[in-house]
Amino acid sequence: MLLLSVCVLLAACSTLRIGYSQADTLAYWWLDRYLDFNAAQTPQVRQTLAQWQTWHSTRQLPEDVALLDQAVQEAAVDATPAQACRWWKTVQGRQETWLQALAEPMAETLGSLDEGQLRHLQTRLDASNREWRDTYLRGDADQRHRASAERIIDRADTLYGRIDSAQRRFISERLRSSPWDPHRWLQERQRQQQELVATLRAVARPGMDKAQRLGLLRTWVGYTVRPSDDATRQYREQLVRFQCELAADLHNRTTPEQREHAAERLQGWARDLRSAAASMAAAR
């Protein structure tokens, strides 16, 4: 089971209750940082995000909690790579559903972006790529390998509690055969960013109607999950298979106490989400 993917599905696991209750505000700040909304766009975006959060809390959140409940049950038993990959596909599918649900209400605002805002977006993307390089391409190959291992170890510690030295060695040794290439990933990252900017520029083109804008946005969302070119798609699939095998094998090396810790952590996240949903329902 790809338990670590549940953290991806639910974002900042350690602060779920606070983060989820303020998700629309946090999402606005993040989007505004990249798109620099003007005075007319700001209330539209805030309203759209608030409505999207209401939709998610009533239609999607119960399914997310059910996934956590399922993960609690699976935490106690061994896993297979196939199970892990099914979790990964579930995560991807839900993320795509969320983005597709946001595409239609955001289409009008995105259609009003001007060239200055698109230049601002490119500047922010360039800055994020510099930060990415500093994180993933710093040092020589051995230094990057150690940094990758530590990132996975930190995530495992969050879920299972402190993992032992043998488990740490397993992660480090297994990563030596990882197909992940940070240089290639950066190229793919930049290609996706170029597609995003081109899509937004097309969406903002004069004369575009709502259906055309929505079609362009939905196509872009699909490409974020399923790349359009075969080589990139095959490379991603190779990476996912490796990650599924790593996640399953690591889980199978955990102790009963570590699995109990994982189950308790997952139950806590589920309680936080239920509490957040109840609070939002009471406020409506």
Coordinates of C-alpha atoms in Angstrom, one line a residue:
M1 CA 0.0 0.0 0.0
L2 CA 1.3 3.4 -0.9
L3 CA 0.5 5.0 2.5
L4 CA 2.8 7.9 1.8
S5 CA 0.6 8.9 -1.1
V6 CA -2.2 9.6 1.4
C7 CA -0.1 12.5 2.6
V8 CA 0.1 13.8 -1.0
L9 CA -3.7 13.4 -1.3
L10 CA -4.4 15.4 1.8
A11 CA -1.5 17.9 1.6
A12 CA -0.1 19.2 4.9
C13 CA -0.9 16.2 7.1
S14 CA 0.4 17.7 10.3
T15 CA -2.0 20.7 10.2
L16 CA -5.0 19.2 8.4
R17 CA -7.7 20.8 10.5
I18 CA -6.3 24.3 10.4
G19 CA -5.1 24.0 6.8
Y20 CA -8.4 22.6 5.4
S21 CA -10.6 25.2 7.2
Q22 CA -8.5 27.9 5.5
A23 CA -7.9 26.2 2.2
D24 CA -9.7 28.8 0.1
T25 CA -7.7 31.6 1.6
L26 CA -4.4 29.7 1.3
A27 CA -5.2 28.8 -2.3
Y28 CA -5.9 32.4 -3.1
W29 CA -2.6 33.6 -1.7
W30 CA -0.8 30.9 -3.7
L31 CA -2.5 31.7 -6.9
D32 CA -2.2 35.5 -6.4
R33 CA 1.5 35.0 -5.9
Y34 CA 1.8 33.6 -9.4
L35 CA -0.9 35.6 -11.2
D36 CA -1.1 38.9 -9.4
F37 CA -4.9 39.3 -9.6
N38 CA -6.2 42.8 -10.1
A39 CA -8.9 44.6 -8.2
A40 CA -11.7 43.2 -10.4
Q41 CA -10.4 39.6 -10.4
T42 CA -9.7 39.3 -6.7
P43 CA -13.3 39.0 -5.5
Q44 CA -14.2 36.6 -8.4
V45 CA -11.3 34.3 -7.5
R46 CA -12.1 34.4 -3.7
Q47 CA -15.7 33.6 -4.4
T48 CA -14.8 30.8 -6.8
L49 CA -12.4 29.2 -4.3
A50 CA -14.9 29.5 -1.4
Q51 CA -17.5 27.7 -3.6
W52 CA -15.0 25.1 -4.6
Q53 CA -14.2 24.4 -1.0
T54 CA -17.9 24.0 -0.2
W55 CA -18.2 21.6 -3.0
H56 CA -15.2 19.6 -1.9
S57 CA -16.3 19.5 1.8
T58 CA -19.8 18.2 0.9
R59 CA -19.0 16.0 -2.1
Q60 CA -15.4 14.9 -1.9
L61 CA -14.3 15.1 1.7
P62 CA -16.4 12.0 2.8
E63 CA -14.6 10.0 0.2
D64 CA -11.2 11.3 1.4
V65 CA -12.0 10.2 4.9
A66 CA -13.2 6.8 3.7
L67 CA -9.8 6.4 2.0
L68 CA -8.0 7.2 5.2
D69 CA -10.2 4.7 7.0
Q70 CA -9.3 2.1 4.4
A71 CA -5.6 3.0 4.8
V72 CA -5.9 2.4 8.6
Q73 CA -7.0 -1.2 7.9
E74 CA -4.3 -1.8 5.4
A75 CA -1.6 -0.4 7.6
A76 CA -1.6 -3.6 9.7
V77 CA -0.8 -6.0 6.9
D78 CA 1.9 -6.5 4.3
A79 CA 1.5 -4.8 0.9
T80 CA 2.3 -5.5 -2.8
P81 CA 3.5 -3.1 -5.4
A82 CA 0.2 -3.6 -7.2
Q83 CA -1.7 -2.3 -4.2
A84 CA 0.7 0.6 -3.9
C85 CA 0.1 1.5 -7.6
R86 CA -3.6 1.3 -7.1
W87 CA -3.3 3.9 -4.3
W88 CA -1.2 6.1 -6.5
K89 CA -3.8 6.0 -9.3
T90 CA -6.5 6.8 -6.8
V91 CA -4.5 9.9 -5.7
Q92 CA -3.9 11.0 -9.2
G93 CA -7.6 10.5 -10.1
R94 CA -8.8 12.6 -7.2
Q95 CA -6.4 15.4 -7.9
E96 CA -7.6 15.5 -11.5
T97 CA -11.2 15.6 -10.3
W98 CA -10.5 18.5 -8.0
L99 CA -8.8 20.5 -10.8
Q100 CA -11.4 19.7 -13.4
A101 CA -14.1 21.0 -10.9
L102 CA -12.2 24.2 -10.6
A103 CA -11.6 24.7 -14.3
E104 CA -15.1 25.9 -15.2
P105 CA -15.6 28.5 -12.5
M106 CA -12.1 29.9 -13.1
A107 CA -12.4 30.0 -16.8
E108 CA -13.8 33.6 -16.9
T109 CA -11.2 35.0 -14.6
L110 CA -8.4 33.3 -16.4
G111 CA -9.8 34.6 -19.6
S112 CA -9.3 38.1 -18.3
L113 CA -5.5 37.8 -17.6
D114 CA -3.5 40.4 -19.4
E115 CA 0.0 40.2 -20.8
G116 CA 1.6 41.8 -17.7
Q117 CA 0.1 39.1 -15.5
L118 CA 1.4 36.4 -17.8
R119 CA 4.9 37.9 -17.7
H120 CA 4.5 38.0 -13.9
L121 CA 3.6 34.3 -14.0
Q122 CA 6.7 33.4 -16.1
T123 CA 8.9 35.4 -13.6
R124 CA 7.5 33.4 -10.7
L125 CA 7.9 30.1 -12.5
D126 CA 11.5 31.0 -13.3
A127 CA 12.1 31.8 -9.6
S128 CA 10.5 28.5 -8.5
N129 CA 12.8 26.6 -11.0
R130 CA 15.8 28.2 -9.4
E131 CA 14.6 27.0 -6.0
W132 CA 14.0 23.6 -7.5
R133 CA 17.5 23.4 -8.8
D134 CA 18.9 24.5 -5.4
T135 CA 17.0 21.6 -3.8
Y136 CA 17.4 18.8 -6.2
L137 CA 20.5 19.6 -8.3
R138 CA 22.8 20.8 -5.5
G139 CA 26.2 19.1 -5.2
D140 CA 27.5 16.0 -6.9
A141 CA 25.7 12.7 -7.5
D142 CA 26.4 11.3 -4.0
Q143 CA 25.2 14.4 -2.3
R144 CA 22.0 14.4 -4.3
H145 CA 21.5 10.7 -3.5
R146 CA 21.9 11.4 0.2
A147 CA 19.4 14.3 0.0
S148 CA 16.9 12.2 -1.8
A149 CA 17.2 9.4 0.8
E150 CA 16.7 11.9 3.6
R151 CA 13.5 13.3 2.1
I152 CA 12.0 9.8 1.9
I153 CA 13.2 9.0 5.4
D154 CA 11.6 12.2 6.7
R155 CA 8.2 11.2 5.2
A156 CA 8.5 7.7 6.5
D157 CA 9.3 9.0 10.0
T158 CA 6.2 11.2 9.8
L159 CA 4.0 8.1 9.1
Y160 CA 5.7 5.3 10.9
G161 CA 7.5 7.0 13.7
R162 CA 11.3 6.9 13.8
I163 CA 12.5 4.2 11.3
D164 CA 15.6 2.3 12.3
S165 CA 19.1 2.1 10.8
A166 CA 18.4 -1.0 8.7
Q167 CA 15.3 0.6 7.2
R168 CA 17.3 3.8 6.5
R169 CA 20.0 1.7 4.7
F170 CA 17.3 -0.1 2.7
I171 CA 16.0 3.2 1.4
S172 CA 19.4 4.5 0.6
E173 CA 20.5 1.3 -1.2
R174 CA 17.2 1.0 -3.1
L175 CA 17.4 4.5 -4.4
R176 CA 20.7 3.7 -6.1
S177 CA 18.6 1.9 -8.8
S178 CA 16.0 4.6 -9.1
P179 CA 15.2 5.7 -12.6
W180 CA 14.6 9.3 -11.4
D181 CA 16.8 11.8 -13.2
P182 CA 16.6 15.3 -11.8
H183 CA 17.9 16.9 -15.1
R184 CA 15.2 15.1 -17.1
W185 CA 12.6 15.9 -14.5
L186 CA 13.5 19.6 -14.6
Q187 CA 13.1 19.5 -18.4
E188 CA 9.7 18.0 -18.0
R189 CA 8.8 20.5 -15.3
Q190 CA 9.7 23.4 -17.6
R191 CA 7.8 21.8 -20.5
Q192 CA 4.7 21.7 -18.4
Q193 CA 5.2 25.3 -17.4
Q194 CA 5.5 26.3 -21.0
E195 CA 2.2 24.4 -21.7
L196 CA 0.6 26.2 -18.8
V197 CA 1.6 29.7 -20.0
A198 CA 0.6 28.9 -23.6
T199 CA -2.8 27.6 -22.4
L200 CA -3.5 30.7 -20.3
R201 CA -2.4 33.0 -23.2
A202 CA -4.8 31.1 -25.5
V203 CA -7.6 31.2 -22.9
A204 CA -7.1 35.0 -22.7
R205 CA -7.1 35.5 -26.4
P206 CA -9.9 38.0 -27.6
G207 CA -12.9 36.3 -29.1
M208 CA -12.7 33.1 -27.1
D209 CA -16.0 32.0 -25.7
K210 CA -16.6 30.1 -22.5
A211 CA -16.8 26.7 -24.1
Q212 CA -13.5 27.2 -25.9
R213 CA -11.8 28.4 -22.7
L214 CA -13.1 25.5 -20.7
G215 CA -12.0 23.1 -23.4
L216 CA -8.4 24.4 -23.3
L217 CA -8.3 24.3 -19.5
R218 CA -9.7 20.8 -19.3
T219 CA -7.1 19.6 -21.8
W220 CA -4.3 21.1 -19.8
V221 CA -5.5 19.5 -16.6
G222 CA -5.6 16.1 -18.4
Y223 CA -2.0 16.6 -19.6
T224 CA -0.8 17.3 -16.0
V225 CA -1.8 13.7 -15.2
R226 CA -1.3 12.0 -18.6
P227 CA 1.4 13.7 -20.7
S228 CA 0.6 14.0 -24.3
D229 CA 3.9 12.5 -25.6
D230 CA 4.7 8.8 -25.3
A231 CA 8.2 9.1 -24.1
T232 CA 7.3 11.3 -21.1
R233 CA 4.3 9.1 -20.3
Q234 CA 6.5 5.9 -20.3
Y235 CA 9.1 7.5 -18.2
R236 CA 6.5 8.6 -15.6
E237 CA 5.1 5.0 -15.6
Q238 CA 8.6 3.7 -14.9
L239 CA 9.0 6.1 -12.0
V240 CA 5.7 5.1 -10.5
R241 CA 6.5 1.4 -10.7
F242 CA 9.7 2.0 -8.9
Q243 CA 8.0 4.1 -6.2
C244 CA 5.3 1.5 -5.8
E245 CA 7.9 -1.2 -5.2
L246 CA 9.9 0.9 -2.8
A247 CA 6.8 1.9 -0.8
A248 CA 5.5 -1.7 -0.6
D249 CA 8.9 -3.1 0.3
L250 CA 9.5 -0.5 3.0
H251 CA 6.1 -1.1 4.5
N252 CA 6.8 -4.8 4.6
R253 CA 9.9 -4.1 6.6
T254 CA 8.1 -2.1 9.3
T255 CA 7.6 -3.5 12.8
P256 CA 4.2 -4.0 14.4
E257 CA 4.8 -0.9 16.5
Q258 CA 5.6 1.2 13.4
R259 CA 2.4 -0.1 11.7
E260 CA 0.4 0.8 14.8
H261 CA 1.9 4.3 14.8
A262 CA 0.9 4.6 11.1
A263 CA -2.6 3.5 11.9
E264 CA -2.9 6.0 14.7
R265 CA -1.5 8.8 12.6
L266 CA -4.0 8.1 9.8
Q267 CA -6.9 7.9 12.3
G268 CA -5.8 11.3 13.6
W269 CA -5.8 12.8 10.2
A270 CA -9.3 11.3 9.6
R271 CA -10.6 12.9 12.8
D272 CA -9.1 16.2 11.8
L273 CA -10.9 16.1 8.5
R274 CA -14.2 15.1 10.1
S275 CA -13.8 17.9 12.6
A276 CA -13.1 20.4 9.8
A277 CA -16.0 19.3 7.7
A278 CA -18.3 19.5 10.8
S279 CA -17.1 23.0 11.5
M280 CA -17.7 24.2 8.0
A281 CA -21.1 22.6 7.8
A282 CA -22.1 24.4 11.1
A283 CA -20.9 27.7 9.7
R284 CA -23.0 27.5 6.5

